Coordinates of C-alpha atoms and ligand atoms in Angstrom, one line a residue:
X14 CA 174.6 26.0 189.9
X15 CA 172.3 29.0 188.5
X16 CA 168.5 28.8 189.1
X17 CA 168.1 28.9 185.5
X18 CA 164.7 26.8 184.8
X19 CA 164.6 25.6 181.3
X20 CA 161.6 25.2 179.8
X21 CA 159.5 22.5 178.8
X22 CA 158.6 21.3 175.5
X23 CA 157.0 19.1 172.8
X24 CA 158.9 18.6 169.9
X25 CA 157.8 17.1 167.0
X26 CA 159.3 15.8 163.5
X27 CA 157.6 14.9 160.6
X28 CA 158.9 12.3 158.2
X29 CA 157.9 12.1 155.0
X30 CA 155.5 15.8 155.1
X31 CA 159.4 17.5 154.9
X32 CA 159.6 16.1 151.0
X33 CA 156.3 17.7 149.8
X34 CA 158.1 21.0 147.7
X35 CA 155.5 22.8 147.1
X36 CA 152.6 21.6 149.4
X37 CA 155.1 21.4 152.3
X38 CA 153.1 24.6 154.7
X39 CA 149.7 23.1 154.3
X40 CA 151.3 19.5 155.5
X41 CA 152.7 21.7 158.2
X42 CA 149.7 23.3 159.0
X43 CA 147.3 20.5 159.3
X44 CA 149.5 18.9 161.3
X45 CA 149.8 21.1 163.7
X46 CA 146.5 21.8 163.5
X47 CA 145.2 17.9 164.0
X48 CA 148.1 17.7 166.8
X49 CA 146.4 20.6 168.8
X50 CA 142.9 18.9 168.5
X51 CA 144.5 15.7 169.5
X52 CA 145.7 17.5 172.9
X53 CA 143.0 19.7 173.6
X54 CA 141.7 19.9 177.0
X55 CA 145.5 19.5 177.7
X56 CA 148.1 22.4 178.9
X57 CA 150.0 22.7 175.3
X58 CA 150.5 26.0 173.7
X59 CA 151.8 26.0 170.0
X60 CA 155.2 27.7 170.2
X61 CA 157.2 29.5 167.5
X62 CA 158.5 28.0 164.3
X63 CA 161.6 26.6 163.8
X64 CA 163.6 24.7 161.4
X65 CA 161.9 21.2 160.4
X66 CA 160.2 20.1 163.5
X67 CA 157.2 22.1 165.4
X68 CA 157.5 22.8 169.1
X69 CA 155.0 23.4 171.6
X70 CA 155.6 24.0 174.9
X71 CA 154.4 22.4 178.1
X72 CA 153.0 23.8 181.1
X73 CA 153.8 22.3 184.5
X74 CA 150.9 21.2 185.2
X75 CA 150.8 18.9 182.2
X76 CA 151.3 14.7 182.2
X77 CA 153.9 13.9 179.9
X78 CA 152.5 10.0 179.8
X79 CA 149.1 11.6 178.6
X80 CA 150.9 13.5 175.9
X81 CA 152.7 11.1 174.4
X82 CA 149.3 8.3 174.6
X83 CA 147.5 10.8 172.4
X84 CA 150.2 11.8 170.4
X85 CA 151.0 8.1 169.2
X86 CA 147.9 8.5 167.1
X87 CA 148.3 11.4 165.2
X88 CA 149.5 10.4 161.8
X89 CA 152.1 12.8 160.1
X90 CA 154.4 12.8 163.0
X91 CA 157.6 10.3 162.7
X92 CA 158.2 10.6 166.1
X93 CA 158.7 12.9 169.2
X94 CA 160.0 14.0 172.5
X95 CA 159.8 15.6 175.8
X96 CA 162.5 18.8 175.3
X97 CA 163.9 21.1 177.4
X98 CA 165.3 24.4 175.7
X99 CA 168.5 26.3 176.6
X100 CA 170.2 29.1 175.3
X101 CA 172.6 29.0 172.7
X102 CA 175.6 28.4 175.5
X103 CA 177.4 25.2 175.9
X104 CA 177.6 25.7 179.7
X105 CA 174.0 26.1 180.1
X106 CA 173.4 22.9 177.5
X107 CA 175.9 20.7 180.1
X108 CA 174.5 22.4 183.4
X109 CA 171.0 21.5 182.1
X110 CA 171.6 18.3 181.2
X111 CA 173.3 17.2 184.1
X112 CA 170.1 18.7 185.7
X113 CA 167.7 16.4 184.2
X114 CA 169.5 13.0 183.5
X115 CA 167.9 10.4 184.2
X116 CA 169.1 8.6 188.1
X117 CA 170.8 6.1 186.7
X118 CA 173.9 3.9 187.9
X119 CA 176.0 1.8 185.5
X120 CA 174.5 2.3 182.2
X121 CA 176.3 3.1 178.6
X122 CA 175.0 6.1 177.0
X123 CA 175.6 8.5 173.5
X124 CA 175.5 12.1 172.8
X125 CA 173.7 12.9 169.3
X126 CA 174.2 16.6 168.3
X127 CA 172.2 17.8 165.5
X128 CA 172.4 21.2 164.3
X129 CA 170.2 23.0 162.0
X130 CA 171.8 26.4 162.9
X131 CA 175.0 26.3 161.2
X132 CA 175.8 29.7 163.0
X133 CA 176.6 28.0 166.0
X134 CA 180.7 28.2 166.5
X135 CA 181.2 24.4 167.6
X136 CA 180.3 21.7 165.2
X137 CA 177.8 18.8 165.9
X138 CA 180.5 16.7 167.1
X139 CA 182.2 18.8 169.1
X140 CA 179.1 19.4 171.3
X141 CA 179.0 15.5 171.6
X142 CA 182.6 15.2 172.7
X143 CA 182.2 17.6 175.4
X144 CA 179.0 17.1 176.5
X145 CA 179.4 13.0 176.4
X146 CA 182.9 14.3 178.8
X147 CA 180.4 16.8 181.3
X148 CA 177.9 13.5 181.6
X149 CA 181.3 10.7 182.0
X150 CA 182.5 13.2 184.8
X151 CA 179.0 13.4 186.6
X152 CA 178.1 10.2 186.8
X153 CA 179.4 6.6 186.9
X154 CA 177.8 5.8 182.8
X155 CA 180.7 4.7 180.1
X156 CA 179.7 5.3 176.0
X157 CA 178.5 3.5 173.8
X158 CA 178.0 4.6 170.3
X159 CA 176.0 1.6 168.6
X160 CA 173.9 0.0 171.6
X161 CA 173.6 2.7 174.7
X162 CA 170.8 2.3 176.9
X163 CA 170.2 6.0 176.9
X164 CA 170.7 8.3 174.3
X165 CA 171.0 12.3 175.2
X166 CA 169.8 14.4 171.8
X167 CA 170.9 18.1 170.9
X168 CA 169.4 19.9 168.4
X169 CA 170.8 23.1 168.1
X170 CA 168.2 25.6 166.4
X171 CA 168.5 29.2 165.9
X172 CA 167.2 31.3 169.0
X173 CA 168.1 27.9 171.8
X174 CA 168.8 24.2 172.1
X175 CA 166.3 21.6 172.5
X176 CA 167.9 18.3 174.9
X177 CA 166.1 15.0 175.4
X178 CA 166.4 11.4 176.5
X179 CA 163.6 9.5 175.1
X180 CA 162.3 9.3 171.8
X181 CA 158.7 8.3 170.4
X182 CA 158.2 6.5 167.5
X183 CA 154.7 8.3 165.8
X184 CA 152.8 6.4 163.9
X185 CA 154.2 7.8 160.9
X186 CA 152.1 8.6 157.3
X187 CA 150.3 11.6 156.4
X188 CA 148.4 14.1 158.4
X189 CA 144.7 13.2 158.0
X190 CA 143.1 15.6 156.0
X191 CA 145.6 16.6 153.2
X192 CA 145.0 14.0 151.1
X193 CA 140.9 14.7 150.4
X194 CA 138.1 12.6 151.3
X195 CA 137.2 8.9 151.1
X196 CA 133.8 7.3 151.8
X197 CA 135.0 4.2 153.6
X198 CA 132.5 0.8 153.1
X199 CA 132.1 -0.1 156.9
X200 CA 130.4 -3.5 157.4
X201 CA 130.8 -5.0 161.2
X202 CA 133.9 -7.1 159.9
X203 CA 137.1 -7.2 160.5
X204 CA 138.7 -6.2 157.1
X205 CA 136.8 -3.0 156.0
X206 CA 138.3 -0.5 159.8
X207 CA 141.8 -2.0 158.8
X208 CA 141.0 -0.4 155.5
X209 CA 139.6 2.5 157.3
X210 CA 142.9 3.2 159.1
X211 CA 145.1 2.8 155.6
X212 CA 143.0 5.8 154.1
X213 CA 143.5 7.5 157.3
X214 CA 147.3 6.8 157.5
X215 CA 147.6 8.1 154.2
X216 CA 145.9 11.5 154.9
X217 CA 142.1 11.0 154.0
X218 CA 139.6 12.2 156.0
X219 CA 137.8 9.1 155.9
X220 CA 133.5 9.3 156.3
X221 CA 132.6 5.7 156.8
X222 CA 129.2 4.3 155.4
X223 CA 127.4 1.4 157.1
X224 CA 124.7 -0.9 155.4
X225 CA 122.5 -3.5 157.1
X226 CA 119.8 -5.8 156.7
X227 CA 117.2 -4.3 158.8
X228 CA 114.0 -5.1 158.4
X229 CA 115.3 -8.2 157.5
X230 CA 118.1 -8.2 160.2
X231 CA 118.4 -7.3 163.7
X232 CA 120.4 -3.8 164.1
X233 CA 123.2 -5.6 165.7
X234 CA 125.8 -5.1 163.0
X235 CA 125.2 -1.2 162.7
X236 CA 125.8 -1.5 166.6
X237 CA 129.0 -2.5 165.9
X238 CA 130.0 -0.2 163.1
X239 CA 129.1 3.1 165.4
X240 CA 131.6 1.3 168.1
X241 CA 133.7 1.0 165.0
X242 CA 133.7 4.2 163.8
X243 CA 134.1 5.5 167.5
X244 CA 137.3 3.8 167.7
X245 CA 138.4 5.0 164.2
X246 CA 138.2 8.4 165.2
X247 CA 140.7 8.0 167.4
X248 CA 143.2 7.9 164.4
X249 CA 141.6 11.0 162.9
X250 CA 138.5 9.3 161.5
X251 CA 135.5 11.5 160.6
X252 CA 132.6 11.4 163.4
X253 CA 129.8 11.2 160.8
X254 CA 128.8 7.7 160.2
X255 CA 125.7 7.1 157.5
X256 CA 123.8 3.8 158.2
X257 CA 121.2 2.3 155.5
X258 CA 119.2 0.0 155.6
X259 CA 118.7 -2.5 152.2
X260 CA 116.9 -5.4 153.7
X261 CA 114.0 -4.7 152.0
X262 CA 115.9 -3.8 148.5
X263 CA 118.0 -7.6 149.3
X264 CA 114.5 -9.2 149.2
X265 CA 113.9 -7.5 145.9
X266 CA 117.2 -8.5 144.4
X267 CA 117.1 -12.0 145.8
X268 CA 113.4 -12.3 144.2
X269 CA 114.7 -11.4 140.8
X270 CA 118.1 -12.7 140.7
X271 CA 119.6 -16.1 140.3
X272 CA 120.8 -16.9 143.4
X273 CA 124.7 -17.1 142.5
X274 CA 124.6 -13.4 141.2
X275 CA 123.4 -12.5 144.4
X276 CA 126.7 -11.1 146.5
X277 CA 127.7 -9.3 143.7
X278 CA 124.4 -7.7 143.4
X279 CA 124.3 -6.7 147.0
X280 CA 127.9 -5.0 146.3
X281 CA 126.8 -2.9 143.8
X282 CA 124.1 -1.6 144.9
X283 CA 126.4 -0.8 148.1
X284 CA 128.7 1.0 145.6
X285 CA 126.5 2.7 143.8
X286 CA 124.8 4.2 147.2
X287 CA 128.0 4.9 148.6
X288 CA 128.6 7.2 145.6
X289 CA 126.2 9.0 146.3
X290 CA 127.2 9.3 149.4
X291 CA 130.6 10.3 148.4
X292 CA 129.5 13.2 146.3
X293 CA 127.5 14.7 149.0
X294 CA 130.7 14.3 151.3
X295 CA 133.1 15.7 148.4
X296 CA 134.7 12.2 148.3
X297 CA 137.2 11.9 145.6
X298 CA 137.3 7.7 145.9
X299 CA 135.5 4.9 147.8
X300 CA 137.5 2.3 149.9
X301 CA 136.6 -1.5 150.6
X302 CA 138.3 -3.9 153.0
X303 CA 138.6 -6.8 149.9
X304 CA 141.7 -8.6 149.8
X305 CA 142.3 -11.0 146.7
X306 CA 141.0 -14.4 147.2
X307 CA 140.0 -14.0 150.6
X308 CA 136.4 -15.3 150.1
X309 CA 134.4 -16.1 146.9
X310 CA 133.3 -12.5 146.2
X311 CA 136.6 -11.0 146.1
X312 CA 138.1 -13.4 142.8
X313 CA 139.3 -10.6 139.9
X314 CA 136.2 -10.9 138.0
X315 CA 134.2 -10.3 140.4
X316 CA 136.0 -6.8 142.2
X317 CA 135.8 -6.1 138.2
X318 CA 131.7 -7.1 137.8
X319 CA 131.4 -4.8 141.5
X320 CA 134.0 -1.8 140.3
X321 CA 131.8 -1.7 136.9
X322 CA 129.3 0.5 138.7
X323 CA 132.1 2.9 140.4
X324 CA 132.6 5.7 138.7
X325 CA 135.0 7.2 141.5
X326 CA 138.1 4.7 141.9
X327 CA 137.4 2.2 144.4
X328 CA 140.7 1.6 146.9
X329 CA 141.4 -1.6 148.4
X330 CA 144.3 -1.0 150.7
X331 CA 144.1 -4.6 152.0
X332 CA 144.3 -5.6 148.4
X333 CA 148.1 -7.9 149.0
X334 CA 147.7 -8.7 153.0
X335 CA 146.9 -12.1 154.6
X336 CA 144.1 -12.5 156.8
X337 CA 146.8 -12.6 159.6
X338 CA 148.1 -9.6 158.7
X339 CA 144.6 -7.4 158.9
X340 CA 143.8 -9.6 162.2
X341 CA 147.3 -8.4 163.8
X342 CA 146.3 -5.3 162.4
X343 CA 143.3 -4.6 163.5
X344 CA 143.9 -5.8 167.2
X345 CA 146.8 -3.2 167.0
X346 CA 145.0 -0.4 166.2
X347 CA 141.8 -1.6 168.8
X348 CA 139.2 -2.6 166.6
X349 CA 139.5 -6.5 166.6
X350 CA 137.3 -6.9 169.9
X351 CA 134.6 -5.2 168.4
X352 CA 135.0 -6.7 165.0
X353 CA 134.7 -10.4 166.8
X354 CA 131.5 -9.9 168.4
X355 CA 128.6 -11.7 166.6
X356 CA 126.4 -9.3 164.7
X357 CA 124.3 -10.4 161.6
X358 CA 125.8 -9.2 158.7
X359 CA 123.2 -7.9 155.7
X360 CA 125.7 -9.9 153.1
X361 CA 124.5 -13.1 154.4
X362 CA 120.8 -12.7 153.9
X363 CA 119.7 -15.1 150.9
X364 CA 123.8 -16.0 150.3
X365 CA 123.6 -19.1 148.6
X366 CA 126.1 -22.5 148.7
X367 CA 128.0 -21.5 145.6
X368 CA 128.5 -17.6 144.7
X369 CA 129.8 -17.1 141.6
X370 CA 133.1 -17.0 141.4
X371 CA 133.7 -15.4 137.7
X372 CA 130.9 -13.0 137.4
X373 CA 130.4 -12.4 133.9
X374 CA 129.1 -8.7 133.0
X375 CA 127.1 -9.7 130.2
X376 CA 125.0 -11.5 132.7
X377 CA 125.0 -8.8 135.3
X378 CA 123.9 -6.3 132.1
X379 CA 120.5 -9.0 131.5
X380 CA 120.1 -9.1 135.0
X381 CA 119.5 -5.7 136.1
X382 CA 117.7 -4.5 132.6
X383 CA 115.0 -6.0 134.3
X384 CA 115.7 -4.3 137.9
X385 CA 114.8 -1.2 139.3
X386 CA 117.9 0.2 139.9
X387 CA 117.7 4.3 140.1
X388 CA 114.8 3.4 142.4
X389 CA 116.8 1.0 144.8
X390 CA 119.4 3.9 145.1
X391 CA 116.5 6.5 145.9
X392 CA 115.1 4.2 148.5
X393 CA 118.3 2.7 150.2
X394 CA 119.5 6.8 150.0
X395 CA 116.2 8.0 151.6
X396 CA 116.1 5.4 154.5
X397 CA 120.0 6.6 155.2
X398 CA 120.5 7.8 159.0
X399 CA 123.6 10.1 159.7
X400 CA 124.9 9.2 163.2
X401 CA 127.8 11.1 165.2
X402 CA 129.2 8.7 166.7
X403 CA 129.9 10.4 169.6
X404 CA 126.6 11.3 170.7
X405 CA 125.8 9.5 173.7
X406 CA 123.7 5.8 173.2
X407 CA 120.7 8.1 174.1
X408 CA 121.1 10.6 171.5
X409 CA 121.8 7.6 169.0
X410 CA 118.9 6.1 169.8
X411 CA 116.6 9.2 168.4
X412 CA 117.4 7.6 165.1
X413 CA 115.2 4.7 165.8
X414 CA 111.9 5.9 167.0
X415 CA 110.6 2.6 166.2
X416 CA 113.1 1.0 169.6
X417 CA 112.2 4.1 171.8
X418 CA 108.4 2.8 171.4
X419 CA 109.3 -0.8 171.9
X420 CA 111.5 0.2 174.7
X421 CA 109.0 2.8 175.9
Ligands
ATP512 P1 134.9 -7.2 156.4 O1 135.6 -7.9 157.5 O2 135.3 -5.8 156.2 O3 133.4 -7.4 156.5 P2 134.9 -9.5 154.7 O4 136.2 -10.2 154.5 O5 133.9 -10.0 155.5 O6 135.3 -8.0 155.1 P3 133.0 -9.1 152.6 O7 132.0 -9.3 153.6 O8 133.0 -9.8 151.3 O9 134.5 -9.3 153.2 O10 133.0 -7.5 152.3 C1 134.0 -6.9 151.4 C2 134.0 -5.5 151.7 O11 132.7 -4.9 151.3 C3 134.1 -5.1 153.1 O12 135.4 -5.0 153.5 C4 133.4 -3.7 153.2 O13 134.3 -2.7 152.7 C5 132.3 -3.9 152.2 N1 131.1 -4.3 152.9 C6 130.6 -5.6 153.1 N2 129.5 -5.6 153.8 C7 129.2 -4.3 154.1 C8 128.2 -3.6 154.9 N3 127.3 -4.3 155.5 N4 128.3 -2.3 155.0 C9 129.3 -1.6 154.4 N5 130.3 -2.2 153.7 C10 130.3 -3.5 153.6
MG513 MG1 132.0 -8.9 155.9

C-alpha cells in the first residue's frame, strides 16, 4: 500500500439546470453561488470546474453529516455525495477504494462507472468488472446488479476520478434566484409557506408580505408569519418580511360594504397593496396559498372578482392539491407547527355566516365607486413595517414602540 491520501470532496449534480441551452452558466453560477452561502461558516472551498457536476472540496476538519443537513435544502441540486478523487489510474481507483469501503460483512453490492472523459482507455464497464473483482477478492460481499445494499460510483472526469458510496437525494427544482422575484401573500395559515416553498422550488426569490388586523387584532398572527418567514429562509427564502396593518381600513370596508362582499374586499385590497409592494421589490408576479374550493373565498368567481385588481399575474401553486397534501407538506418542509398555533387572523374580522360564493364584478364595480380606494392603499402602504426576520426578538421589537412602552 502507498501512503497516497486521496482527497476529499463534495460533489454535486444538478438535474434539470443541465437542459437550460442558453442560460445553462447563470443556473451554474447561482448555484454554486446559493450552495456556498448554504455552507458558510463551514470548511468547503469551491474547486475547479468539471464536466456537469460542481465539486468542492472538503477539509478535514469538516462534518460530513452537517454538510449534507444543509445541503438537502438547497434547491437546484438533484442530489450529491461525499467523493474521494484519484488519479486517472485504475490501481490507485482499486487501492482507494478498498481503502475506504465501508466495514461491512455479508452484504451484495454494484459497481457504477460513469465516464464523462471518453479519453480514458477502459470503458465504463470495464472499470466495473474489475473493480466489482478487486472489492469480491477483499472482502466477503457477492453482486448484485438490481437490489445491492451498497453501491460503489466512478465517475471518471478529465484530470482524476471521483469514488463514492452514498448518494443524497437534493431537493431537486431550480436554484432560487434565477427565476426573478415573487411577493409571496403570507397570512399565519398553513396554505400560503407551502406556496412560499413552490415559488422557491422553482427559482424565485420569494419576499413574503404579511397583513394583520392590528388595531383591531392582537399582533399574534404577524408573530407567526416572522417565525414563518424564518423558517422559509431556510429554503432560500428572502429575510425581508413587510407586515401591515389594515384593521383600521377592514372597519372602513366592513362599514360600507354588504357584509357578503366583505372577504373579497379584504383580498383586494391585500392584492392591490401587495403590488405595490412587488414593484418596489422588482417582483414580476404575486403568489397566494388558494386552492380551488378549499373555503368559500376561493370558488372561480371569486379568485376571478380578487385577480381583477392584479395587474402582475397572481400564482397559486397550491391551485390542484388537497388539504392533506399542503398539510403533509408543510410538516415536511417545518412550517406546520408554527402554522397550527392559534393566532387571530385579520380575514376573520367582521366575516360573516355566508360569504359570497359567486362574486359578481358588476357589484364589486358599485361597491367600491363609493370607496376610497387609492387612499386605503396609501394608508395600509404607509403603516407597512419591513422586518428581517433574523434580527433578534429585541431588534424586532423596535418596530413596535407602542409594546416597548407597555412593556417598559
Ligand atoms: P392560509 O393557510 O395560507 O392562511 P387559507 O386556506 O386560510 O390559507 P385564506 O385565509 O382564504 O385561505 O387565504 C387565501 C390566501 O390569501 C392565503 O393563502 C394567503 O396567500 C392570502 N392571505 C390570507 N390572509 C392573509 C394575510 N393576513 N396576510 C397575507 N396574506 C394573506
Ligand atoms: Mg388563512
Amino acid at each position: 500500500m502507498s501512503d497516497f491520501q486521496p482527497k476529499q470532496y463534495l460533489l454535486v449534480h444538478y438535474g434539470e439546470i443541465g437542459l437550460k441551452g442558453a442560460n445553462r452558466s447563470r443556473f451554474i453560477d447561482a448555484l454554486r453561488q446559493n450552495i456556498l452561502q448554504k455552507l458558510s461558516g463551514l470548511d468547503v472551498r469551491p474547486d475547479r470546474k468539471r464536466s456537469g457536476r460542481l465539486v468542492f472540496r472538503l477539509g478535514p476538519s469538516v462534518r460530513w453529516e452537517e454538510v449534507a443537513r444543509r445541503l438537502r435544502s438547497v434547491f437546484g441540486v438533484a442530489y450529491f455525495s461525499r467523493a474521494w478523487s484519484v488519479p486517472l489510474k485504475m490501481e490507485a481507483l482499486e487501492e482507494a477504494v478498498l481503502a475506504h469501503l465501508p466495514r461491512k460483512s455479508g452484504i451484495s453490492f454494484a459497481v457504477r462507472t460513469r465516464r464523462a472523459n471518453k479519453q480514458f482507455p477502459l470503458t465504463s464497464m470495464d472499470i466495473d468488472r474489475r473493480l466489482g473483482a478487486a472489492i469480491r477478492q477483499a472482502t466477503d460481499w457477492h453482486v448484485d446488479l438490481t437490489h445491492p445494499d451498497l453501491t460503489v460510483e466512478v465517475e471518471v472526469v478529465f484530470q482524476e476520478m471521483f469514488f463514492y458510496f452514498d448518494r443524497v437525494t437534493g431537493a431537486r427544482g431550480m436554484p432560487v434566484g434565477t427565476s426573478g422575484t415573487v411577493v409571496n401573500l403570507l397570512s399565519g395559515g398553513i396554505d400560503s409557506p407551502v406556496a412560499a416553498w413552490y415559488m422557491l422550488k422553482r427559482g424565485c426569490r420569494v419576499v413574503n408580505v404579511h397583513f394583520h388586523g392590528a388595531p383591531l387584532t392582537s399582533r399574534a398572527s404577524e408573530v407567526k408569519a416572522i417565525e414563518l418567514a424564518r423558517i422559509l429562509t431556510g429554503w432560500g427564502g428572502s429575510p425581508t418580511l413587510y407586515s401591515i396593518p389594515i384593521g383600521q381600513i377592514q372597519a372602513e370596508i366592513m362599514r360600507t360594504s354588504p357584509p357578503d362582499y366583505r372577504v373579497v374586499l379584504y383580498r383586494r385590497l391585500m392584492v392591490r397593496v401587495a403590488q405595490e409592494i412587488a414593484r418596489r421589490e422588482g417582483a414580476a408576479a404575486l403568489s397566494t396559498g388558494e386552492s380551488l374550493a378549499q373555503v368559500a373565498s376561493q370558488t372561480l368567481r371569486n379568485l376571478r372578482a380578487i385577480e381583477q385588481v392584479a395587474e402582475l399575474p397572481i400564482l397559486r401553486p397550491l391551485i390542484g392539491m388537497d388539504k392533506e397534501e399542503i398539510v403533509a407538506r408543510a410538516e415536511q418542509i417545518e412550517t406546520l407547527a408554527i402554522s397550527n398555533l392559534s393566532g387571530e387572523d385579520c380575514c376573520t374580522l367582521f366575516i360573516p355566516k355566508h360569504p359570497v360564493t359567486g362574486a359578481k364584478l358588476e357589484r364589486i364595480a358599485e361597491i367600491e365607486a363609493r370607496q376610497p380606494w387609492n387612499e386605503w392603499v396609501d394608508k395600509a402602504l404607509s403603516g407597512a413595517t419591513v422586518i428581517d426576520v433574523h434580527a433578534s426578538p429585541v431588534d424586532i421589537l423596535q418596530h413596535y414602540p407602542e409594546l416597548l412602552e407597555r412593556l417598559a
